[in-house]
Amino acid sequence: MTTIMKLRVGLLVLVLLGSAYLAGYWPERQALTASEKTLELTRASLDRAEARNRLYGLQSKLIDLLAAVEARNFGDAQARASVFFDAVRAEANQPDQSQGKAALERIGSGRDTLTVALTQNDPSALSLVQGAMTQLRVALGDARMVKGS
């Protein structure tokens, strides 16, 4: 075999090895890229779901507060209001609550008014709690429930 033929065979072997490598690498790389994109989308979806779930936790606290006010148990309602407003403040500071932040801040701004109403056993506390419920529904983005209020 001449040197030129050996060089051609060697070059052919290198081209075949490179082609085989790329044939195995490229589909795997594409699958990896697709999986990474799917994972990123799933994480974003999970973050949104967790933020929404925390808002539903606030709604649960608010429902407990509403029940205490409706029962005219103002002492219990004061304690529940404190827990609720502390949770609202903490939630408003979460970075993943950008959409509901304004509504949460409006709810938080009513803390003093509601606290005074509860301290004075004022029946108007009920409408204040219902207003907070409406704002919480705005934060949840549930326009259907807000219109129905």
XYZ file of C-alpha atoms in Angstrom:
149
model
C 0.000 0.000 0.000
C 1.302 3.359 -0.889
C 1.549 6.277 1.413
C -1.221 8.171 -0.398
C -3.600 5.235 -0.029
C -2.771 4.937 3.669
C -3.434 8.644 4.042
C -6.791 8.322 2.235
C -7.825 5.318 4.332
C -6.764 7.148 7.495
C -8.708 10.227 6.445
C -11.745 8.091 5.601
C -11.546 6.405 9.014
C -11.358 9.819 10.722
C -14.346 11.103 8.737
C -16.339 7.961 9.576
C -15.428 8.214 13.273
C -16.354 11.906 13.321
C -19.651 11.193 11.573
C -20.451 8.364 13.978
C -19.635 10.619 16.918
C -21.856 13.417 15.619
C -24.639 10.973 14.765
C -24.678 9.853 18.387
C -23.980 13.245 19.945
C -26.422 15.477 18.089
C -29.689 13.664 18.957
C -28.599 13.370 22.580
C -27.728 17.066 22.675
C -31.117 17.980 21.190
C -32.896 15.757 23.728
C -30.915 17.348 26.564
C -31.749 20.857 25.356
C -35.452 19.979 25.074
C -35.415 18.423 28.544
C -33.751 21.507 30.039
C -36.396 23.765 28.476
C -39.172 21.528 29.775
C -37.606 21.528 33.228
C -37.366 25.328 33.206
C -41.026 25.658 32.205
C -42.047 23.133 34.847
C -40.124 24.990 37.555
C -41.763 28.279 36.555
C -45.159 26.602 36.652
C -44.393 25.124 40.058
C -43.308 28.527 41.386
C -46.597 30.063 40.185
C -48.569 27.207 41.741
C -46.754 27.568 45.065
C -47.393 31.332 45.110
C -51.066 30.750 44.358
C -51.235 28.054 47.023
C -49.879 30.493 49.607
C -52.607 32.957 48.597
C -55.187 30.242 49.171
C -53.636 29.751 52.603
C -54.240 33.452 53.245
C -57.796 33.010 52.062
C -58.256 30.200 54.567
C -57.026 32.468 57.383
C -59.359 35.199 56.175
C -62.323 32.815 56.126
C -61.544 31.895 59.753
C -61.417 35.600 60.589
C -64.706 36.196 58.776
C -66.365 33.375 60.728
C -65.166 34.865 64.021
C -66.482 38.325 63.061
C -69.820 36.908 61.901
C -70.120 35.096 65.249
C -69.360 38.457 66.897
C -66.443 36.837 68.707
C -64.327 39.971 68.483
C -61.614 38.783 70.878
C -60.899 35.708 68.750
C -61.225 37.830 65.616
C -58.491 40.189 66.868
C -56.065 37.295 67.263
C -57.009 35.877 63.863
C -56.677 39.312 62.243
C -53.174 39.683 63.624
C -52.127 36.296 62.224
C -53.778 37.095 58.887
C -52.179 40.524 58.458
C -48.737 39.227 59.457
C -49.083 36.547 56.781
C -50.266 39.137 54.236
C -47.217 41.314 54.928
C -44.893 38.345 54.559
C -46.578 37.270 51.340
C -46.491 40.760 49.830
C -42.701 40.680 50.242
C -42.323 37.412 48.332
C -40.590 37.949 44.976
C -43.013 35.622 43.186
C -46.054 37.716 44.159
C -45.435 40.499 41.659
C -48.947 40.268 40.191
C -50.801 40.193 43.503
C -48.469 42.533 45.385
C -50.649 45.658 44.925
C -53.773 43.857 46.162
C -51.859 42.419 49.126
C -50.560 45.862 50.020
C -54.128 47.263 49.859
C -55.231 44.497 52.216
C -52.343 45.287 54.566
C -53.195 48.979 54.573
C -56.568 48.134 56.143
C -55.004 46.517 59.192
C -55.308 49.479 61.534
C -58.899 50.237 60.540
C -59.964 46.635 61.097
C -58.053 46.378 64.364
C -59.837 49.475 65.711
C -63.224 48.132 64.571
C -62.561 44.792 66.270
C -61.342 46.477 69.450
C -64.542 48.522 69.600
C -66.733 45.501 68.772
C -67.934 47.449 65.745
C -70.215 45.456 63.433
C -68.699 47.326 60.461
C -65.708 45.018 60.892
C -67.674 42.507 58.836
C -67.675 44.751 55.752
C -63.959 45.435 56.238
C -63.198 41.708 56.257
C -65.403 41.206 53.201
C -63.484 43.985 51.455
C -60.239 42.203 52.273
C -61.741 39.038 50.766
C -62.513 40.915 47.565
C -58.945 42.227 47.399
C -57.578 38.756 48.031
C -59.646 37.459 45.138
C -58.106 40.203 43.003
C -54.655 38.984 44.078
C -55.707 35.465 43.096
C -56.822 36.793 39.739
C -60.282 35.306 40.126
C -62.377 37.952 38.394
C -65.419 35.677 38.370
C -65.432 35.535 42.172
C -64.826 39.289 42.495
C -67.801 40.124 40.243
C -69.962 37.707 42.232
C -69.130 39.440 45.533
